[in-house]
PDB file of C-alpha atoms and ligand atoms in Angstrom:
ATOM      1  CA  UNK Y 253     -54.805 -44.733 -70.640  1.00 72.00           C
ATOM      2  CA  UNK Y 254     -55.960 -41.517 -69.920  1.00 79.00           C
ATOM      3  CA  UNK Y 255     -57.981 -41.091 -67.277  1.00 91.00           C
ATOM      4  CA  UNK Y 256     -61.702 -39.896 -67.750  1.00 95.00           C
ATOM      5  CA  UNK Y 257     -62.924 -37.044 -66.466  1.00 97.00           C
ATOM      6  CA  UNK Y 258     -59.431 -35.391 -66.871  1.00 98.00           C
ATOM      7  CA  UNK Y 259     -59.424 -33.116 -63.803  1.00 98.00           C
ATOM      8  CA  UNK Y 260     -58.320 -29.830 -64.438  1.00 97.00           C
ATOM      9  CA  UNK Y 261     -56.406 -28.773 -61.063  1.00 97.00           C
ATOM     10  CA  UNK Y 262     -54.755 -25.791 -62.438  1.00 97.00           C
ATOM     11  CA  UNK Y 263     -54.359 -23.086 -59.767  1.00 98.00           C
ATOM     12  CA  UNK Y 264     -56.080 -20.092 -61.677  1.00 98.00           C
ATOM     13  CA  UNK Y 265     -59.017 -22.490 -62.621  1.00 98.00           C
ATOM     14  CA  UNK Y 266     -59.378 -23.825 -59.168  1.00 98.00           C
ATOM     15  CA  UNK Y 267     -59.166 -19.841 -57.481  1.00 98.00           C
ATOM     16  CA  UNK Y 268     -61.822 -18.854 -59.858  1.00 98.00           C
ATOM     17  CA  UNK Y 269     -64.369 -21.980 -59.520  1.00 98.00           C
ATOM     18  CA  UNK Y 270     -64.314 -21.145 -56.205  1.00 98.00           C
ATOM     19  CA  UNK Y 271     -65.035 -17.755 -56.603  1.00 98.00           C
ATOM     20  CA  UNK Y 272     -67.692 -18.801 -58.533  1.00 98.00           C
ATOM     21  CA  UNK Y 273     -69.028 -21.368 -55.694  1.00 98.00           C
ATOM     22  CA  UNK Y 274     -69.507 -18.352 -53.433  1.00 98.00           C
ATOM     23  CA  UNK Y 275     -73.152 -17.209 -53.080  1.00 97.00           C
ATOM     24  CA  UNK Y 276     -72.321 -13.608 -52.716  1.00 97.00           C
ATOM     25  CA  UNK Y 277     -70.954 -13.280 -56.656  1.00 98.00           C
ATOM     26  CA  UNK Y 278     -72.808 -11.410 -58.303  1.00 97.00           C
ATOM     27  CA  UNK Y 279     -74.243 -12.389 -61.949  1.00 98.00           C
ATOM     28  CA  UNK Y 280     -71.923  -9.900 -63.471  1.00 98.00           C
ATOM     29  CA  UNK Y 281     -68.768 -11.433 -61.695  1.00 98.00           C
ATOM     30  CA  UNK Y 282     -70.201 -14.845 -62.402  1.00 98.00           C
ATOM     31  CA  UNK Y 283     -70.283 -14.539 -66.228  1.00 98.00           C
ATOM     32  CA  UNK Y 284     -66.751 -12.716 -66.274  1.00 98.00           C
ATOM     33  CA  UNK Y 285     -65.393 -15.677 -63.982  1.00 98.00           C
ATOM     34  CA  UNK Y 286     -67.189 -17.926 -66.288  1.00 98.00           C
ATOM     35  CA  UNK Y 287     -65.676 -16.234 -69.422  1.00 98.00           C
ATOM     36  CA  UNK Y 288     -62.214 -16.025 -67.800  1.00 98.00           C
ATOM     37  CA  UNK Y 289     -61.701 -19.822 -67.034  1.00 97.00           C
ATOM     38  CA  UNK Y 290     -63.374 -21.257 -70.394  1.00 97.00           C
ATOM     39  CA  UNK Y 291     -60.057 -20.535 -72.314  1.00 98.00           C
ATOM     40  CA  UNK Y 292     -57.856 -22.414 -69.182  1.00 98.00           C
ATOM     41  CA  UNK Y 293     -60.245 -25.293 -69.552  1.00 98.00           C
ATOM     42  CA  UNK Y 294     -59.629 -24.783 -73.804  1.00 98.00           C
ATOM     43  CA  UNK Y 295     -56.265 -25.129 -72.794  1.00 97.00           C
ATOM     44  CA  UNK Y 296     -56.131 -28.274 -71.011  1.00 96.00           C
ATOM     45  CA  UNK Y 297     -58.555 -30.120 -73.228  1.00 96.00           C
ATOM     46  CA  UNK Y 298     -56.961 -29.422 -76.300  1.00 96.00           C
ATOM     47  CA  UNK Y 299     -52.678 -30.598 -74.827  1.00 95.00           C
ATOM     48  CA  UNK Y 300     -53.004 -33.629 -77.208  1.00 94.00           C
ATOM     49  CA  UNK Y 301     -53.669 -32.261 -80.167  1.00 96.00           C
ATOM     50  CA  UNK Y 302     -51.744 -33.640 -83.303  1.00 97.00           C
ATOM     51  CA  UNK Y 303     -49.597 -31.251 -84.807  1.00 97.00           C
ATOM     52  CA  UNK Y 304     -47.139 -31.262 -87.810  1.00 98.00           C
ATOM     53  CA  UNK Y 305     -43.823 -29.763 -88.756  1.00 98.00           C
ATOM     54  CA  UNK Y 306     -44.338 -26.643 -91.204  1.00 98.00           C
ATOM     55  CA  UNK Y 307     -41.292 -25.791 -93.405  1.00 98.00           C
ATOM     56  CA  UNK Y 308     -41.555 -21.574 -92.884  1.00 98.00           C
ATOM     57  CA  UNK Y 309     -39.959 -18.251 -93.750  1.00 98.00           C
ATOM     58  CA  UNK Y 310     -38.995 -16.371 -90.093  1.00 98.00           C
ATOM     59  CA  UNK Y 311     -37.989 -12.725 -91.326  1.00 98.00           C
ATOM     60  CA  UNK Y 312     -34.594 -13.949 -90.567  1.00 98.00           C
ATOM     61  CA  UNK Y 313     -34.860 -17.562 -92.041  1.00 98.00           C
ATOM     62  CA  UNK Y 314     -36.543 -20.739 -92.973  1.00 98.00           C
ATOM     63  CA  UNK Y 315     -37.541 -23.234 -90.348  1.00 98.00           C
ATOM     64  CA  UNK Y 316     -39.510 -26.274 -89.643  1.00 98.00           C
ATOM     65  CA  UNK Y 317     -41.927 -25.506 -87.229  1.00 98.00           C
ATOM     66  CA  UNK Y 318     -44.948 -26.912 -85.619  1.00 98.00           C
ATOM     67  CA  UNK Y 319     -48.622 -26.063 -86.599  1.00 97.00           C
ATOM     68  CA  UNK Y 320     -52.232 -27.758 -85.402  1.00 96.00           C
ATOM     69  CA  UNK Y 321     -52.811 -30.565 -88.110  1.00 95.00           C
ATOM     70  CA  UNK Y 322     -55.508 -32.752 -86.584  1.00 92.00           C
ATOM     71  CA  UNK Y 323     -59.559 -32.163 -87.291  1.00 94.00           C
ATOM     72  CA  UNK Y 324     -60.603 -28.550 -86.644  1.00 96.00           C
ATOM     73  CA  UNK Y 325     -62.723 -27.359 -83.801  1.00 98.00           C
ATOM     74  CA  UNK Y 326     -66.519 -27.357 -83.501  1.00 98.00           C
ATOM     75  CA  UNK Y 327     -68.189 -25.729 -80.143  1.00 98.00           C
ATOM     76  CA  UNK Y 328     -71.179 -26.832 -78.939  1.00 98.00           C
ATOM     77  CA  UNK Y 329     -72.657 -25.016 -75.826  1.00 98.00           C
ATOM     78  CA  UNK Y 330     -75.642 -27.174 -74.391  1.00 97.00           C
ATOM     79  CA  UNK Y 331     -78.633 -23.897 -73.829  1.00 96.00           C
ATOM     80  CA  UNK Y 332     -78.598 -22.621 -71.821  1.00 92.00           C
ATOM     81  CA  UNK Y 333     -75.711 -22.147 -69.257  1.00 96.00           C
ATOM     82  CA  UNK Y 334     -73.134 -23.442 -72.003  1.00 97.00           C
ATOM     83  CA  UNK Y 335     -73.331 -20.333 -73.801  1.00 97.00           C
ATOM     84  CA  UNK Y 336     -71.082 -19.193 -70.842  1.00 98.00           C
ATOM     85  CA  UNK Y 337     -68.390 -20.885 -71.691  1.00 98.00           C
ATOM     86  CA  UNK Y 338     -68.389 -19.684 -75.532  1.00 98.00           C
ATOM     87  CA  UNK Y 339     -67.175 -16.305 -76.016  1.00 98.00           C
ATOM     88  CA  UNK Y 340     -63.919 -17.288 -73.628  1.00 97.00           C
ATOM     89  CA  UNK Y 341     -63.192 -20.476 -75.915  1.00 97.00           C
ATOM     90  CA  UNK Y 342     -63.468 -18.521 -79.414  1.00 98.00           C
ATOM     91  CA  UNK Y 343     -61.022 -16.039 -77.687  1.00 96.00           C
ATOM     92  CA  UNK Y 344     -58.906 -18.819 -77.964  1.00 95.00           C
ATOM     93  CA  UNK Y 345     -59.960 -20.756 -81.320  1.00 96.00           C
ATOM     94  CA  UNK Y 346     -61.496 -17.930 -83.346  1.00 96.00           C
ATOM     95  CA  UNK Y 347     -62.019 -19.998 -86.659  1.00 95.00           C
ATOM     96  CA  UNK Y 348     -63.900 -22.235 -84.904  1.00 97.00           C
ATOM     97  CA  UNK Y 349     -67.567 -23.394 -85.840  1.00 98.00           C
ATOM     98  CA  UNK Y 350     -70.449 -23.309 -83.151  1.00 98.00           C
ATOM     99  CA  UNK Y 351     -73.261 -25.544 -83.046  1.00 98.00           C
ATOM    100  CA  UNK Y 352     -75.910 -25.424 -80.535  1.00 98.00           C
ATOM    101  CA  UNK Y 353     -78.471 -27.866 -78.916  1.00 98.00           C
ATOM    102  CA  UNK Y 354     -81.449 -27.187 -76.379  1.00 96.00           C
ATOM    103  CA  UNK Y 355     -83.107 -29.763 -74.351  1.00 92.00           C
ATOM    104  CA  UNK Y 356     -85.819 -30.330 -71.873  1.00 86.00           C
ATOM    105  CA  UNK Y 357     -87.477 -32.377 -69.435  1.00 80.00           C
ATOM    106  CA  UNK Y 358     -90.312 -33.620 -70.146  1.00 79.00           C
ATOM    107  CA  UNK Y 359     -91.845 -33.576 -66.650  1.00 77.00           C
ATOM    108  CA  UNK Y 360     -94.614 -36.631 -67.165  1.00 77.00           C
ATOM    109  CA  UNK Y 361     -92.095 -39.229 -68.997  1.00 79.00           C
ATOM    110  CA  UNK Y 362     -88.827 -37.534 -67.689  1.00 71.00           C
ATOM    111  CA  UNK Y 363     -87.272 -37.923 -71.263  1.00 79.00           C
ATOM    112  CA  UNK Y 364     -84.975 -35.181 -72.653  1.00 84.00           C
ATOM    113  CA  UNK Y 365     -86.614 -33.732 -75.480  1.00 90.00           C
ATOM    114  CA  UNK Y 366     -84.824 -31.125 -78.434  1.00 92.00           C
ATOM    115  CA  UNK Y 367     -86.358 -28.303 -78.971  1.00 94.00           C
ATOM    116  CA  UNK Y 368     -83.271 -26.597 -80.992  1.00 96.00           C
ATOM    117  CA  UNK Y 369     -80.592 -28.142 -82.652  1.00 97.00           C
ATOM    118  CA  UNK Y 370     -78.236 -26.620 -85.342  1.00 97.00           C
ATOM    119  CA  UNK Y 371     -74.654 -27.972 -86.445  1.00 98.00           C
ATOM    120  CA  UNK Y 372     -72.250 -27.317 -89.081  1.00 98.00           C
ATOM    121  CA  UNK Y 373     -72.448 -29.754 -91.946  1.00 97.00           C
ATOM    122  CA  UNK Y 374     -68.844 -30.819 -91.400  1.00 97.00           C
ATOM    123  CA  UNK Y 375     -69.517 -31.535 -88.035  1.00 98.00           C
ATOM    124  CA  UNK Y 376     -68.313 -35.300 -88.738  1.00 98.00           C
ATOM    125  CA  UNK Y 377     -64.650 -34.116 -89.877  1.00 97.00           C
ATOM    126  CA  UNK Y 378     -64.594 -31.821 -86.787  1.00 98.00           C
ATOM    127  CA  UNK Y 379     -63.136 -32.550 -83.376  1.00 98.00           C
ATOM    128  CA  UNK Y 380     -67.047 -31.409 -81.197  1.00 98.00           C
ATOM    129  CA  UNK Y 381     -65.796 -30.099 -77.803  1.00 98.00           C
ATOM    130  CA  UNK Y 382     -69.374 -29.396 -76.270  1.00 98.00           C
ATOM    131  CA  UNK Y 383     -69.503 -27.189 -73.498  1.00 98.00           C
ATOM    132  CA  UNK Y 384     -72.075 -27.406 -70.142  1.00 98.00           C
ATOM    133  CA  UNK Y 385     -70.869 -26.088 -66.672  1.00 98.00           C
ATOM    134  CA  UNK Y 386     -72.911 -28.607 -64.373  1.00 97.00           C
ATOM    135  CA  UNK Y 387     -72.404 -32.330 -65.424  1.00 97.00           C
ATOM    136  CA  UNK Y 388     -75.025 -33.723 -62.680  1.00 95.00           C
ATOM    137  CA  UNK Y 389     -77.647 -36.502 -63.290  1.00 94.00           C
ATOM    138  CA  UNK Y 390     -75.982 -36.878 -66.966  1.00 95.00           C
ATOM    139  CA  UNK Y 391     -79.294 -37.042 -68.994  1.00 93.00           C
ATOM    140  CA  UNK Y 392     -79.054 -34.105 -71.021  1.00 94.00           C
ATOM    141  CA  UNK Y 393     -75.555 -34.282 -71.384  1.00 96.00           C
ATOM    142  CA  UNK Y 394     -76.059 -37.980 -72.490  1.00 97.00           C
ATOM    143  CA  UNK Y 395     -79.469 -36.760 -74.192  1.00 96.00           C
ATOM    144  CA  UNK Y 396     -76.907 -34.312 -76.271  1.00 97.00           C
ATOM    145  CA  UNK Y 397     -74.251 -36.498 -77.177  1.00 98.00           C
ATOM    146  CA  UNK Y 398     -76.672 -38.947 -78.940  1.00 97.00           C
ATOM    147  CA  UNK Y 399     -78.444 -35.940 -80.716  1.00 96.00           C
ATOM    148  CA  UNK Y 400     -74.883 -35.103 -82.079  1.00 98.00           C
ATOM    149  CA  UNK Y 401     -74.043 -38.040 -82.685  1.00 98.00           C
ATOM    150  CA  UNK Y 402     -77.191 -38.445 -84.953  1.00 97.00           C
ATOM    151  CA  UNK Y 403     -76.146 -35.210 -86.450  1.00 97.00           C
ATOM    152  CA  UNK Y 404     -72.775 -37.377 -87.888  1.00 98.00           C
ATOM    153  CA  UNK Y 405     -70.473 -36.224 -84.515  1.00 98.00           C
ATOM    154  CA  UNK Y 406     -67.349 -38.439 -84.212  1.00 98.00           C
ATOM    155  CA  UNK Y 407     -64.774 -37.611 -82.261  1.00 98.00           C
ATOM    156  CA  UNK Y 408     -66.118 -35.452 -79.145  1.00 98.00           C
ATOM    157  CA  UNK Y 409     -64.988 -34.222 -75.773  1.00 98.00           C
ATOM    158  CA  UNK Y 410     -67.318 -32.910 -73.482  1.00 98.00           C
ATOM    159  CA  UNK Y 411     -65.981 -29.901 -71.034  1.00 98.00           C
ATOM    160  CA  UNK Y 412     -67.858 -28.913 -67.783  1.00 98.00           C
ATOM    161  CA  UNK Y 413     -67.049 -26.716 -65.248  1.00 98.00           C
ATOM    162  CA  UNK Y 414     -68.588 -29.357 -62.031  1.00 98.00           C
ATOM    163  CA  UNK Y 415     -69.374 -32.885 -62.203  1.00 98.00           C
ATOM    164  CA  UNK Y 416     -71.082 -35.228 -59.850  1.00 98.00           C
ATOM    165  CA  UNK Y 417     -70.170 -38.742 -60.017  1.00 98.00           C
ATOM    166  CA  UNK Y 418     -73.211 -39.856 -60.986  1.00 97.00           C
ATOM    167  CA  UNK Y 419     -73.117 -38.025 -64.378  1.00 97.00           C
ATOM    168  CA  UNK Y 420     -69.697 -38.872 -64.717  1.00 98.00           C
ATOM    169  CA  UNK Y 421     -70.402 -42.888 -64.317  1.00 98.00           C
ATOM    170  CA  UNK Y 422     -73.541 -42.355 -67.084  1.00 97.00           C
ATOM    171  CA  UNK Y 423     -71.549 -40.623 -69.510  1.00 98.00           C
ATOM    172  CA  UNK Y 424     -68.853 -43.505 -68.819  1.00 98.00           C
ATOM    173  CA  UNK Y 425     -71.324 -46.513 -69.334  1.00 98.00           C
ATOM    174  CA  UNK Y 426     -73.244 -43.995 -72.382  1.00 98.00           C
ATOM    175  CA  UNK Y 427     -70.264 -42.442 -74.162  1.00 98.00           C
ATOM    176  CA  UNK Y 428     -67.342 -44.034 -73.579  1.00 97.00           C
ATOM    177  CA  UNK Y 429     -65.335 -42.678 -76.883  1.00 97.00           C
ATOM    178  CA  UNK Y 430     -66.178 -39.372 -75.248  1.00 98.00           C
ATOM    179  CA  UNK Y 431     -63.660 -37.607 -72.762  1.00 97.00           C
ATOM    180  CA  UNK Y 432     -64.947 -35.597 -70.253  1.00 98.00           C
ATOM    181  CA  UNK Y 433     -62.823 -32.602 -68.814  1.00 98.00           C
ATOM    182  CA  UNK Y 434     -63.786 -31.091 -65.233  1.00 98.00           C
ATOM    183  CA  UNK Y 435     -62.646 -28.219 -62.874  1.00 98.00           C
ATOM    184  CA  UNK Y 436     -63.821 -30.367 -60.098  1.00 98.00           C
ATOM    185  CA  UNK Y 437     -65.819 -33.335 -58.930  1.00 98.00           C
ATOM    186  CA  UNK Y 438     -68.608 -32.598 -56.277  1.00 98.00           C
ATOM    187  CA  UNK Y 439     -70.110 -34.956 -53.771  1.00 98.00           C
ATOM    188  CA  UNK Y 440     -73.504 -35.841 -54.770  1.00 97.00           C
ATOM    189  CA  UNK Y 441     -76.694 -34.560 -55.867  1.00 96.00           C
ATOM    190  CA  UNK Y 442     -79.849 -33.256 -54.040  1.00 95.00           C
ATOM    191  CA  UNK Y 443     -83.339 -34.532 -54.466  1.00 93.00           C
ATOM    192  CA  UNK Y 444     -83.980 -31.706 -57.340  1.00 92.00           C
ATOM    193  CA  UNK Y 445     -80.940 -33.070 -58.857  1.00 92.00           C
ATOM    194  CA  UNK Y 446     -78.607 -29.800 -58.387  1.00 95.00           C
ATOM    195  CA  UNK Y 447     -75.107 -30.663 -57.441  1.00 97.00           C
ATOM    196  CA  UNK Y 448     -73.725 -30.184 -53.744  1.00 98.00           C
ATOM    197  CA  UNK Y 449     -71.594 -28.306 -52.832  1.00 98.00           C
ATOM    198  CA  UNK Y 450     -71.764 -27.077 -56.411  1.00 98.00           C
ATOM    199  CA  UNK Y 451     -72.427 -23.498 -57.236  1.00 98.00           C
ATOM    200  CA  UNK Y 452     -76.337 -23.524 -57.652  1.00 97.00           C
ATOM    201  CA  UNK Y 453     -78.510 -23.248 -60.881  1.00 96.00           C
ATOM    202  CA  UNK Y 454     -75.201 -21.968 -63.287  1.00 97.00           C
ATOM    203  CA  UNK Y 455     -77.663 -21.113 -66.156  1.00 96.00           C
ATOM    204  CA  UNK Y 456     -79.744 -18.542 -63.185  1.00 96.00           C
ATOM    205  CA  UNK Y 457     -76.265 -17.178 -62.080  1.00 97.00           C
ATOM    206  CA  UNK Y 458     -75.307 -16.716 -65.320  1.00 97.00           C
ATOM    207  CA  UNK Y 459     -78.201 -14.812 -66.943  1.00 97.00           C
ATOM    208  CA  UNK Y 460     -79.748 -13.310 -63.336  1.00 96.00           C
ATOM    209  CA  UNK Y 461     -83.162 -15.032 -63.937  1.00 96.00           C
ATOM    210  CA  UNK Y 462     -83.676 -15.696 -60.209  1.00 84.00           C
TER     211      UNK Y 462
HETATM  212  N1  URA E   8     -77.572 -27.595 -63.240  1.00 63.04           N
HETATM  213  C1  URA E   8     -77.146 -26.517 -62.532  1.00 63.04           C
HETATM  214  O1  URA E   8     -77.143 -25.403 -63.040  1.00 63.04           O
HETATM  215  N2  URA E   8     -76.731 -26.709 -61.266  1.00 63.04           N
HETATM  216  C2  URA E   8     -76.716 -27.905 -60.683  1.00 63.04           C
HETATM  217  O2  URA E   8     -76.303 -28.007 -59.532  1.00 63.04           O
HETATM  218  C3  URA E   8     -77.158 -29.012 -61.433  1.00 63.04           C
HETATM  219  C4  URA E   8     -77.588 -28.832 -62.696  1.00 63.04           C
END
């Protein structure tokens, strides 16, 4: 069985996480690294994808050869930090569709509440990769999953960048069709919930809001 998250230990993502990690990178760097390693991530999440043999006409001559014939793709970055990981992954898939979903904390009842969701119609016959960097207490990542899932969302795989275990074991116990991907998986959380070591608030990194 595949194991879930599937860590993604490939040498240019791990060089450029870390780069990431550092304090001194500046928001500019930060959103190129960011850019730069969604593809690899693409890359690794998508291996298993069914494909089928394609009778073609080389300039020279005909062959069977091997195209992508499983669901098409549907992106959805989690607002805000996901949007980080977009523009790299339509580099890769450009036909893909995007959907996007925004949640917050409630800070009285601690619930995740939508305040934007918007998916293709399809979304069901689509494979949904959604996209957040920081996979740490799980409830907005869980919080999204469900509002997809209510949107018709079958077959998903959810791609972060870090993961703490605890967001790891609710997404396991929450969404267990759902395969998670990961660059890395940190130690623990802090009392505010951020993830240590980690890389700080991505979403502030990303957009230079602090
Ligand atoms: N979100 C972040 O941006 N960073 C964390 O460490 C945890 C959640």
């Amino acid at each position: 069985m595949e194991p879930n998250p599937v860590i993604i230990t490939h040498p240019l993502v791990q060089h450029k996480l870390t780069l990431m990690r550092r304090k001194q990178t500046s928001t500019g760097e930060f959103r190129l690294l960011l850019r730069e390693l969604s593809p690899l991530m693409l890359y690794e999440a998508t291996r298993d994808l069914p494909m089928a043999m394609q009778r073609i006409s080389t300039p020279m001559e005909e062959i069977d050869a091997p195209l992508l014939s499983g669901k098409k793709l549907c992106f959805v970055p989690v607002l805000r930090a996901g949007l980080g990981m977009l523009d790299g992954m339509l580099e890769l898939v450009p036909a893909a569709r995007v959907g996007h979903v925004g949640l917050y904390r409630d800070p009285v009842t601690l619930d995740a509440i939508e305040y934007y969701i918007k998916v293709p119609e399809d979304i069901g016959e689509r494979l949904v990769i959604v996209l957040d960097p920081m996979l740490a207490t799980g409830h907005s990542a869980s919080a999204a999953l469900d509002r997809l899932k209510a949107q018709g969302a079958r077959t998903i795989r959810f791609i972060s960048l870090v993961a703490a275990p605890r967001g790891i074991a609710l997404l396991r116990e929450e969404h267990p069709d759902v395969i998670m991907y990961t660059a890395a998986v940190d130690r623990e959380l802090n009392e505010h919930a951020y993830i240590l070591p980690g890389l700080g608030d991505a979403g502030d990194r990303l957009f230079g809001t602090k």
